[in-house]
Amino acid sequence: MRSSTPPALAPAGSRRRRLWELDGHAHCPVIGVCMPIAALRRLVDKVLGGQAVADDYELHCGVVADCRLRTPMAEALQRELDRRYAMPLRQAAKAKTTDALKAWWREALSGGNVAGAFWSVISHPRCDAVLENAVLGEIHMLQHQLGMAQRADLARFEALIDENAVLARELAAAQQRSTRQQQEQARRIEQQQAEIVRLRGELMGRDTLLAQTREQLQALEEATPQLKTRFELMRENQRQVERIHELQRAALLLQQEAERQRRRADEALARLDDAATAPAASAEDHESASARMPLRALRDCAVLCVGGRPASVPVYRQVIERTGGRFLHHDGGEEDNPAKLDATLAAADLVICQTGCISHDAYWRVKDHCKRTGKRCVFVETPSRAGLERALGELGELRREAGDTPLSSTT
């Protein structure tokens, strides 16, 4: 507690007051405000030459008691305060009057340097009792406010501790997620690198194969200087063969048309002769002609007969031409060139294949061609005039059912 009577005014001089020269009630606030407890403990340990075992309050009370007299502890504390607050002491020394010192205190207090200003004012030679009591009162109230602020800060600190714990847990979870993502990313990178290595290997293999192929091609070109020319000639030869086949088919059609016109002329001449000399047709011939009337549906169709005996070919020609069709024939590979069969098949509209009188190659050629082009084909097992007429009758019926349209179509 402070004394109720103010102390005597400080003597008018320029020497600052020492710590042990201050009133007893000023030691507690000076030591409590101007010396942090950690620095005070280090100073006590240094002066005592050991380590103080007292708690903070006991240490503070012991130092306050030692400062009432000029003791080694008081002198050491004086030197420490002068060293710690040397700059505020120099600034306060410029105040030559009590009013000037008071004004400087107000300014320093608003600046926030409370500890340095407090020690500079309380030890100043122009600090009288009135100013000292005012300064001690303000420091006392600041200590109360500081306590309240510390309690508020403590509450905020505890809230921050809780928030920090929550954030720490969230950070740990985020770090775990980040670690997992890094591991997953590392695995993906490793897989992609392995895939890159594999693709590079494949690319190197392809490049090697391409280089080998180029070397082989170069070797072939060197071994056969006219290789490109030969390939071009081969392709030109293929085109010429196709052109020859087309011309052969056209020539065959023209030949058949000429043969048909010739036969029509012969038949016209024969009818003129018959009209002049022959009697009327018998009833039997009339019935035979009536039986062959359905075959007239094959008029203007090219009918190809594949196979058959050579002696029966004129009979086949007569039967087909009576229907109005154009007769084509191929022996099925016995004497005719099998290569001509394709051109003959292309020129025909209808095909009659006598399976008992052709080779296997011709049989499969006929079947494959009709399947690819959609042409009507009748297979006759026994070669005879009656079998041929039945086959033609079937083709005629199919033609009438199709609306008298050509029976050949490309599939």
CSV table of C-alpha atoms in Angstrom, one decimal:
chain,number,residue,atom,x,y,z
A,1,MET,CA,0.0,0.0,0.0
A,2,ARG,CA,1.1,3.5,-0.8
A,3,SER,CA,1.7,6.0,2.0
A,4,SER,CA,-1.2,8.5,2.6
A,5,THR,CA,1.2,11.4,2.9
A,6,PRO,CA,3.1,12.4,-0.2
A,7,PRO,CA,6.9,12.3,0.0
A,8,ALA,CA,9.0,15.4,0.0
A,9,LEU,CA,9.8,17.0,-3.3
A,10,ALA,CA,12.9,15.8,-5.1
A,11,PRO,CA,15.9,18.0,-4.7
A,12,ALA,CA,16.5,20.3,-7.6
A,13,GLY,CA,19.4,18.7,-9.4
A,14,SER,CA,20.4,16.8,-12.5
A,15,ARG,CA,21.1,13.4,-11.0
A,16,ARG,CA,18.5,10.7,-11.6
A,17,ARG,CA,17.2,8.9,-8.6
A,18,ARG,CA,18.4,5.4,-8.0
A,19,LEU,CA,16.1,2.4,-7.5
A,20,TRP,CA,16.7,2.2,-3.7
A,21,GLU,CA,16.1,6.0,-3.4
A,22,LEU,CA,12.5,5.6,-4.6
A,23,ASP,CA,9.6,5.3,-2.2
A,24,GLY,CA,8.8,1.8,-1.1
A,25,HIS,CA,5.4,1.7,-2.8
A,26,ALA,CA,7.1,2.4,-6.2
A,27,HIS,CA,9.4,-0.7,-6.2
A,28,CYS,CA,6.5,-3.2,-6.8
A,29,PRO,CA,5.2,-1.5,-10.0
A,30,VAL,CA,8.6,-0.7,-11.3
A,31,ILE,CA,9.8,-4.3,-11.0
A,32,GLY,CA,6.5,-5.7,-12.1
A,33,VAL,CA,6.1,-3.5,-15.2
A,34,CYS,CA,9.7,-2.8,-16.2
A,35,MET,CA,11.2,-6.3,-15.8
A,36,PRO,CA,9.7,-9.3,-17.5
A,37,ILE,CA,9.6,-12.3,-15.1
A,38,ALA,CA,11.9,-14.3,-17.3
A,39,ALA,CA,14.5,-11.6,-17.4
A,40,LEU,CA,14.1,-11.0,-13.7
A,41,ARG,CA,14.8,-14.7,-12.9
A,42,ARG,CA,17.9,-14.7,-15.1
A,43,LEU,CA,19.2,-11.6,-13.2
A,44,VAL,CA,18.5,-13.2,-9.8
A,45,ASP,CA,20.3,-16.4,-10.8
A,46,LYS,CA,23.2,-14.3,-12.0
A,47,VAL,CA,23.4,-12.3,-8.8
A,48,LEU,CA,23.0,-15.2,-6.5
A,49,GLY,CA,25.3,-17.4,-8.5
A,50,GLY,CA,22.8,-20.2,-8.6
A,51,GLN,CA,19.3,-21.1,-9.7
A,52,ALA,CA,16.3,-19.6,-7.8
A,53,VAL,CA,13.8,-22.2,-6.8
A,54,ALA,CA,11.0,-19.8,-5.7
A,55,ASP,CA,7.9,-19.3,-7.8
A,56,ASP,CA,7.3,-16.1,-9.7
A,57,TYR,CA,5.4,-14.4,-6.9
A,58,GLU,CA,8.0,-15.2,-4.2
A,59,LEU,CA,10.7,-14.1,-6.6
A,60,HIS,CA,9.0,-10.8,-7.2
A,61,CYS,CA,8.4,-10.2,-3.5
A,62,GLY,CA,12.0,-11.0,-2.6
A,63,VAL,CA,13.4,-8.6,-5.3
A,64,VAL,CA,11.1,-5.8,-4.1
A,65,ALA,CA,12.3,-6.3,-0.5
A,66,ASP,CA,16.0,-6.2,-1.6
A,67,CYS,CA,15.4,-2.9,-3.6
A,68,ARG,CA,14.5,-1.0,-0.4
A,69,LEU,CA,18.2,-0.8,0.4
A,70,ARG,CA,21.3,-0.5,-1.7
A,71,THR,CA,22.0,-4.2,-2.1
A,72,PRO,CA,23.8,-6.1,-4.9
A,73,MET,CA,20.4,-7.1,-6.2
A,74,ALA,CA,19.3,-3.5,-6.3
A,75,GLU,CA,22.4,-2.3,-8.0
A,76,ALA,CA,22.2,-5.1,-10.6
A,77,LEU,CA,18.6,-4.3,-11.2
A,78,GLN,CA,19.5,-0.6,-11.6
A,79,ARG,CA,22.1,-1.4,-14.2
A,80,GLU,CA,19.7,-3.7,-16.1
A,81,LEU,CA,16.9,-1.1,-16.2
A,82,ASP,CA,19.3,1.6,-17.4
A,83,ARG,CA,20.6,-0.7,-20.1
A,84,ARG,CA,17.2,-1.9,-21.2
A,85,TYR,CA,15.6,1.6,-21.4
A,86,ALA,CA,18.6,3.7,-22.4
A,87,MET,CA,16.9,5.4,-25.3
A,88,PRO,CA,13.7,6.5,-23.3
A,89,LEU,CA,16.1,7.8,-20.6
A,90,ARG,CA,17.9,9.9,-23.1
A,91,GLN,CA,14.7,11.3,-24.5
A,92,ALA,CA,13.3,12.0,-21.0
A,93,ALA,CA,16.5,13.8,-20.0
A,94,LYS,CA,15.6,16.6,-22.4
A,95,ALA,CA,12.7,17.6,-20.2
A,96,LYS,CA,14.1,20.3,-17.8
A,97,THR,CA,10.9,21.0,-15.9
A,98,THR,CA,8.1,19.0,-14.3
A,99,ASP,CA,5.6,20.2,-16.8
A,100,ALA,CA,7.8,19.3,-19.7
A,101,LEU,CA,8.4,15.8,-18.1
A,102,LYS,CA,4.6,15.4,-17.6
A,103,ALA,CA,3.9,16.3,-21.3
A,104,TRP,CA,6.6,13.9,-22.4
A,105,TRP,CA,5.0,11.1,-20.3
A,106,ARG,CA,1.6,11.7,-21.9
A,107,GLU,CA,3.2,11.5,-25.3
A,108,ALA,CA,5.3,8.4,-24.5
A,109,LEU,CA,2.2,6.7,-22.9
A,110,SER,CA,0.2,7.3,-26.1
A,111,GLY,CA,3.0,5.8,-28.1
A,112,GLY,CA,2.8,2.5,-26.3
A,113,ASN,CA,6.2,2.3,-24.7
A,114,VAL,CA,4.8,2.1,-21.2
A,115,ALA,CA,7.7,0.3,-19.4
A,116,GLY,CA,10.5,2.6,-20.7
A,117,ALA,CA,8.5,5.8,-20.1
A,118,PHE,CA,7.5,4.6,-16.6
A,119,TRP,CA,11.2,4.0,-15.6
A,120,SER,CA,12.4,7.2,-17.2
A,121,VAL,CA,9.8,9.4,-15.5
A,122,ILE,CA,9.9,7.7,-12.0
A,123,SER,CA,13.7,8.1,-11.9
A,124,HIS,CA,13.8,11.6,-13.4
A,125,PRO,CA,15.2,14.3,-11.2
A,126,ARG,CA,12.2,16.6,-12.0
A,127,CYS,CA,9.6,14.0,-11.0
A,128,ASP,CA,7.9,15.5,-7.9
A,129,ALA,CA,5.5,13.8,-5.6
A,130,VAL,CA,2.4,14.9,-7.5
A,131,LEU,CA,3.7,13.6,-10.8
A,132,GLU,CA,4.9,10.4,-9.2
A,133,ASN,CA,1.5,9.7,-7.6
A,134,ALA,CA,-0.2,10.4,-10.9
A,135,VAL,CA,2.1,8.1,-12.8
A,136,LEU,CA,1.8,5.3,-10.2
A,137,GLY,CA,-2.0,5.7,-10.4
A,138,GLU,CA,-2.1,5.4,-14.1
A,139,ILE,CA,0.3,2.4,-14.0
A,140,HIS,CA,-1.9,0.8,-11.4
A,141,MET,CA,-5.0,1.2,-13.6
A,142,LEU,CA,-3.1,0.0,-16.6
A,143,GLN,CA,-2.2,-3.2,-14.7
A,144,HIS,CA,-5.9,-3.8,-13.9
A,145,GLN,CA,-6.8,-3.2,-17.6
A,146,LEU,CA,-3.9,-5.4,-18.6
A,147,GLY,CA,-5.2,-8.2,-16.4
A,148,MET,CA,-8.6,-7.9,-17.9
A,149,ALA,CA,-7.1,-7.9,-21.3
A,150,GLN,CA,-5.0,-10.9,-20.4
A,151,ARG,CA,-8.1,-12.7,-19.3
A,152,ALA,CA,-9.8,-11.8,-22.5
A,153,ASP,CA,-6.7,-12.8,-24.4
A,154,LEU,CA,-6.7,-16.0,-22.5
A,155,ALA,CA,-10.2,-16.8,-23.5
A,156,ARG,CA,-9.4,-16.0,-27.0
A,157,PHE,CA,-6.3,-18.0,-26.7
A,158,GLU,CA,-8.3,-21.0,-25.5
A,159,ALA,CA,-10.7,-20.6,-28.4
A,160,LEU,CA,-7.8,-20.4,-30.7
A,161,ILE,CA,-6.4,-23.6,-29.2
A,162,ASP,CA,-9.7,-25.4,-29.8
A,163,GLU,CA,-9.9,-23.9,-33.4
A,164,ASN,CA,-6.3,-24.9,-33.9
A,165,ALA,CA,-7.1,-28.5,-32.8
A,166,VAL,CA,-9.9,-28.6,-35.3
A,167,LEU,CA,-7.7,-27.1,-38.0
A,168,ALA,CA,-4.9,-29.5,-37.1
A,169,ARG,CA,-7.3,-32.5,-37.5
A,170,GLU,CA,-8.5,-31.1,-40.8
A,171,LEU,CA,-4.9,-30.5,-41.9
A,172,ALA,CA,-4.0,-34.0,-41.0
A,173,ALA,CA,-7.0,-35.3,-43.0
A,174,ALA,CA,-6.0,-33.1,-45.9
A,175,GLN,CA,-2.4,-34.3,-45.6
A,176,GLN,CA,-3.6,-37.9,-45.7
A,177,ARG,CA,-5.7,-37.2,-48.8
A,178,SER,CA,-2.8,-35.4,-50.3
A,179,THR,CA,-0.6,-38.3,-49.6
A,180,ARG,CA,-3.0,-40.7,-51.1
A,181,GLN,CA,-3.4,-38.5,-54.1
A,182,GLN,CA,0.3,-38.3,-54.5
A,183,GLN,CA,0.6,-42.0,-54.2
A,184,GLU,CA,-2.1,-42.5,-56.8
A,185,GLN,CA,-0.6,-39.9,-59.0
A,186,ALA,CA,2.8,-41.6,-58.6
A,187,ARG,CA,1.2,-45.0,-59.6
A,188,ARG,CA,-0.5,-43.4,-62.7
A,189,ILE,CA,2.8,-41.8,-63.7
A,190,GLU,CA,4.6,-45.1,-63.3
A,191,GLN,CA,1.9,-46.8,-65.4
A,192,GLN,CA,2.1,-44.1,-68.0
A,193,GLN,CA,5.9,-44.3,-68.0
A,194,ALA,CA,5.7,-48.1,-68.5
A,195,GLU,CA,3.2,-47.6,-71.3
A,196,ILE,CA,5.5,-45.0,-72.9
A,197,VAL,CA,8.4,-47.5,-72.6
A,198,ARG,CA,6.2,-50.2,-74.2
A,199,LEU,CA,5.0,-47.9,-77.0
A,200,ARG,CA,8.6,-46.8,-77.6
A,201,GLY,CA,9.6,-50.4,-77.9
A,202,GLU,CA,6.8,-51.1,-80.4
A,203,LEU,CA,7.8,-48.0,-82.3
A,204,MET,CA,11.4,-49.1,-82.4
A,205,GLY,CA,10.3,-52.5,-83.6
A,206,ARG,CA,8.2,-51.1,-86.3
A,207,ASP,CA,11.0,-48.7,-87.4
A,208,THR,CA,13.4,-51.7,-87.5
A,209,LEU,CA,10.9,-53.7,-89.5
A,210,LEU,CA,10.3,-50.8,-91.8
A,211,ALA,CA,14.1,-50.4,-92.3
A,212,GLN,CA,14.4,-54.1,-93.0
A,213,THR,CA,11.6,-53.9,-95.5
A,214,ARG,CA,13.2,-50.9,-97.2
A,215,GLU,CA,16.5,-52.8,-97.3
A,216,GLN,CA,14.8,-55.8,-98.8
A,217,LEU,CA,13.0,-53.6,-101.4
A,218,GLN,CA,16.2,-51.9,-102.3
A,219,ALA,CA,17.9,-55.3,-102.6
A,220,LEU,CA,15.1,-56.5,-104.9
A,221,GLU,CA,15.3,-53.4,-107.0
A,222,GLU,CA,19.0,-53.8,-107.3
A,223,ALA,CA,18.7,-57.5,-108.1
A,224,THR,CA,15.9,-56.7,-110.6
A,225,PRO,CA,16.6,-53.3,-112.2
A,226,GLN,CA,13.3,-53.5,-114.3
A,227,LEU,CA,11.1,-54.6,-111.4
A,228,LYS,CA,8.9,-51.5,-111.5
A,229,THR,CA,8.6,-51.8,-115.2
A,230,ARG,CA,7.6,-55.4,-114.9
A,231,PHE,CA,4.9,-54.6,-112.3
A,232,GLU,CA,3.5,-51.9,-114.6
A,233,LEU,CA,3.6,-54.3,-117.5
A,234,MET,CA,1.8,-56.9,-115.4
A,235,ARG,CA,-1.0,-54.5,-114.5
A,236,GLU,CA,-1.3,-53.4,-118.1
A,237,ASN,CA,-1.5,-57.0,-119.1
A,238,GLN,CA,-4.3,-57.6,-116.6
A,239,ARG,CA,-6.2,-54.6,-118.1
A,240,GLN,CA,-5.6,-55.9,-121.6
A,241,VAL,CA,-6.9,-59.4,-120.6
A,242,GLU,CA,-10.0,-57.8,-119.2
A,243,ARG,CA,-10.4,-55.8,-122.3
A,244,ILE,CA,-10.0,-58.9,-124.4
A,245,HIS,CA,-12.7,-60.7,-122.4
A,246,GLU,CA,-15.1,-57.8,-123.0
A,247,LEU,CA,-14.4,-57.8,-126.7
A,248,GLN,CA,-14.8,-61.5,-126.9
A,249,ARG,CA,-18.2,-61.3,-125.2
A,250,ALA,CA,-19.2,-58.5,-127.6
A,251,ALA,CA,-18.0,-60.5,-130.6
A,252,LEU,CA,-19.9,-63.5,-129.4
A,253,LEU,CA,-23.1,-61.5,-129.1
A,254,LEU,CA,-22.6,-60.1,-132.6
A,255,GLN,CA,-21.9,-63.5,-133.9
A,256,GLN,CA,-25.1,-64.9,-132.2
A,257,GLU,CA,-27.1,-62.0,-133.6
A,258,ALA,CA,-25.8,-62.7,-137.1
A,259,GLU,CA,-26.5,-66.4,-136.8
A,260,ARG,CA,-30.0,-65.6,-135.6
A,261,GLN,CA,-30.7,-63.3,-138.5
A,262,ARG,CA,-29.3,-65.9,-141.0
A,263,ARG,CA,-31.6,-68.6,-139.5
A,264,ARG,CA,-34.6,-66.3,-139.7
A,265,ALA,CA,-33.8,-65.7,-143.3
A,266,ASP,CA,-33.5,-69.5,-144.0
A,267,GLU,CA,-36.8,-70.1,-142.1
A,268,ALA,CA,-38.5,-67.5,-144.2
A,269,LEU,CA,-37.3,-69.0,-147.4
A,270,ALA,CA,-38.3,-72.5,-146.1
A,271,ARG,CA,-41.8,-71.2,-145.3
A,272,LEU,CA,-42.2,-69.8,-148.7
A,273,ASP,CA,-41.2,-73.1,-150.2
A,274,ASP,CA,-43.5,-75.0,-147.9
A,275,ALA,CA,-46.4,-72.7,-148.7
A,276,ALA,CA,-46.0,-73.4,-152.4
A,277,THR,CA,-45.6,-77.2,-152.3
A,278,ALA,CA,-46.4,-78.7,-148.9
A,279,PRO,CA,-49.9,-79.7,-147.9
A,280,ALA,CA,-51.6,-78.4,-144.7
A,281,ALA,CA,-50.0,-79.4,-141.4
A,282,SER,CA,-51.3,-82.6,-139.9
A,283,ALA,CA,-53.2,-82.7,-136.7
A,284,GLU,CA,-50.2,-84.3,-134.9
A,285,ASP,CA,-47.9,-81.4,-136.0
A,286,HIS,CA,-50.5,-79.0,-134.8
A,287,GLU,CA,-50.7,-80.6,-131.4
A,288,SER,CA,-46.9,-80.6,-131.1
A,289,ALA,CA,-46.7,-76.9,-132.0
A,290,SER,CA,-49.4,-76.2,-129.4
A,291,ALA,CA,-47.4,-78.1,-126.8
A,292,ARG,CA,-44.4,-75.8,-127.6
A,293,MET,CA,-46.3,-72.6,-127.4
A,294,PRO,CA,-45.3,-71.9,-123.8
A,295,LEU,CA,-41.7,-71.8,-124.8
A,296,ARG,CA,-42.4,-68.7,-126.9
A,297,ALA,CA,-42.0,-66.8,-123.6
A,298,LEU,CA,-38.2,-67.2,-124.1
A,299,ARG,CA,-38.1,-65.1,-127.2
A,300,ASP,CA,-35.0,-62.9,-127.6
A,301,CYS,CA,-33.3,-64.6,-124.7
A,302,ALA,CA,-29.8,-66.0,-125.0
A,303,VAL,CA,-30.0,-69.6,-123.7
A,304,LEU,CA,-26.6,-71.2,-122.9
A,305,CYS,CA,-26.5,-75.0,-123.0
A,306,VAL,CA,-23.4,-76.3,-121.1
A,307,GLY,CA,-22.5,-79.9,-121.9
A,308,GLY,CA,-24.3,-82.5,-123.9
A,309,ARG,CA,-23.2,-84.9,-126.6
A,310,PRO,CA,-21.8,-83.4,-129.8
A,311,ALA,CA,-24.5,-85.2,-131.9
A,312,SER,CA,-27.3,-83.7,-129.9
A,313,VAL,CA,-26.1,-80.1,-130.3
A,314,PRO,CA,-28.1,-79.5,-133.5
A,315,VAL,CA,-31.2,-80.9,-131.9
A,316,TYR,CA,-30.7,-78.5,-128.9
A,317,ARG,CA,-30.2,-75.6,-131.3
A,318,GLN,CA,-33.4,-76.5,-133.1
A,319,VAL,CA,-35.5,-76.7,-129.9
A,320,ILE,CA,-34.2,-73.4,-128.4
A,321,GLU,CA,-34.5,-71.5,-131.6
A,322,ARG,CA,-38.1,-72.7,-132.0
A,323,THR,CA,-38.8,-70.9,-128.7
A,324,GLY,CA,-37.6,-67.7,-130.2
A,325,GLY,CA,-34.4,-67.7,-128.2
A,326,ARG,CA,-30.7,-67.5,-129.2
A,327,PHE,CA,-28.8,-70.7,-128.8
A,328,LEU,CA,-25.4,-70.7,-127.1
A,329,HIS,CA,-23.3,-73.8,-126.4
A,330,HIS,CA,-20.2,-74.8,-124.6
A,331,ASP,CA,-19.2,-78.5,-124.2
A,332,GLY,CA,-18.2,-78.1,-120.6
A,333,GLY,CA,-14.4,-78.4,-121.0
A,334,GLU,CA,-14.2,-81.5,-123.1
A,335,GLU,CA,-12.9,-79.8,-126.3
A,336,ASP,CA,-13.7,-76.1,-125.9
A,337,ASN,CA,-11.3,-74.0,-124.0
A,338,PRO,CA,-12.5,-73.7,-120.4
A,339,ALA,CA,-11.4,-70.0,-120.3
A,340,LYS,CA,-14.1,-69.2,-122.9
A,341,LEU,CA,-16.8,-70.4,-120.5
A,342,ASP,CA,-16.7,-67.2,-118.5
A,343,ALA,CA,-17.2,-65.0,-121.6
A,344,THR,CA,-20.0,-67.3,-122.8
A,345,LEU,CA,-21.7,-67.2,-119.4
A,346,ALA,CA,-21.5,-63.4,-119.4
A,347,ALA,CA,-23.3,-63.3,-122.8
A,348,ALA,CA,-26.2,-65.7,-121.7
A,349,ASP,CA,-29.5,-64.7,-120.2
A,350,LEU,CA,-30.5,-68.3,-119.1
A,351,VAL,CA,-28.3,-71.3,-118.4
A,352,ILE,CA,-29.1,-75.0,-118.9
A,353,CYS,CA,-26.4,-77.2,-117.3
A,354,GLN,CA,-26.3,-80.9,-118.3
A,355,THR,CA,-24.4,-82.2,-115.2
A,356,GLY,CA,-23.8,-85.6,-116.6
A,357,CYS,CA,-21.7,-84.4,-119.6
A,358,ILE,CA,-19.4,-81.7,-118.2
A,359,SER,CA,-16.2,-81.5,-116.1
A,360,HIS,CA,-16.2,-80.7,-112.4
A,361,ASP,CA,-14.4,-77.4,-113.1
A,362,ALA,CA,-17.1,-76.3,-115.6
A,363,TYR,CA,-19.8,-77.3,-113.2
A,364,TRP,CA,-18.4,-75.2,-110.4
A,365,ARG,CA,-17.7,-72.3,-112.8
A,366,VAL,CA,-21.4,-72.3,-113.9
A,367,LYS,CA,-22.7,-72.6,-110.4
A,368,ASP,CA,-20.5,-69.8,-109.0
A,369,HIS,CA,-21.3,-67.5,-112.0
A,370,CYS,CA,-25.0,-67.9,-111.7
A,371,LYS,CA,-24.9,-67.5,-107.9
A,372,ARG,CA,-22.9,-64.2,-108.2
A,373,THR,CA,-24.9,-62.7,-111.0
A,374,GLY,CA,-28.4,-64.1,-110.1
A,375,LYS,CA,-29.0,-65.7,-113.5
A,376,ARG,CA,-31.5,-68.5,-113.8
A,377,CYS,CA,-29.9,-71.9,-114.1
A,378,VAL,CA,-31.5,-75.3,-114.6
A,379,PHE,CA,-29.5,-78.4,-114.0
A,380,VAL,CA,-30.4,-81.4,-116.2
A,381,GLU,CA,-29.0,-84.8,-115.1
A,382,THR,CA,-29.9,-86.9,-118.3
A,383,PRO,CA,-29.1,-85.2,-121.6
A,384,SER,CA,-32.1,-85.7,-123.9
A,385,ARG,CA,-34.5,-83.7,-126.1
A,386,ALA,CA,-37.3,-84.2,-123.6
A,387,GLY,CA,-35.2,-83.1,-120.7
A,388,LEU,CA,-34.1,-80.0,-122.5
A,389,GLU,CA,-37.8,-79.1,-123.4
A,390,ARG,CA,-38.8,-79.6,-119.7
A,391,ALA,CA,-36.0,-77.3,-118.6
A,392,LEU,CA,-37.0,-74.7,-121.2
A,393,GLY,CA,-40.6,-75.0,-120.1
A,394,GLU,CA,-39.6,-74.3,-116.5
A,395,LEU,CA,-37.6,-71.3,-117.6
A,396,GLY,CA,-40.6,-70.1,-119.7
A,397,GLU,CA,-42.9,-70.4,-116.8
A,398,LEU,CA,-40.5,-68.4,-114.5
A,399,ARG,CA,-40.2,-65.7,-117.2
A,400,ARG,CA,-44.0,-65.3,-117.5
A,401,GLU,CA,-44.4,-65.2,-113.7
A,402,ALA,CA,-41.7,-62.5,-113.6
A,403,GLY,CA,-43.8,-60.4,-115.9
A,404,ASP,CA,-41.9,-61.3,-119.1
A,405,THR,CA,-38.8,-59.5,-117.8
A,406,PRO,CA,-35.2,-60.8,-118.2
A,407,LEU,CA,-34.4,-63.5,-115.8
A,408,SER,CA,-30.9,-62.4,-115.2
A,409,SER,CA,-30.0,-59.9,-112.4
A,410,THR,CA,-26.8,-59.0,-110.6
A,411,THR,CA,-26.7,-59.7,-106.9
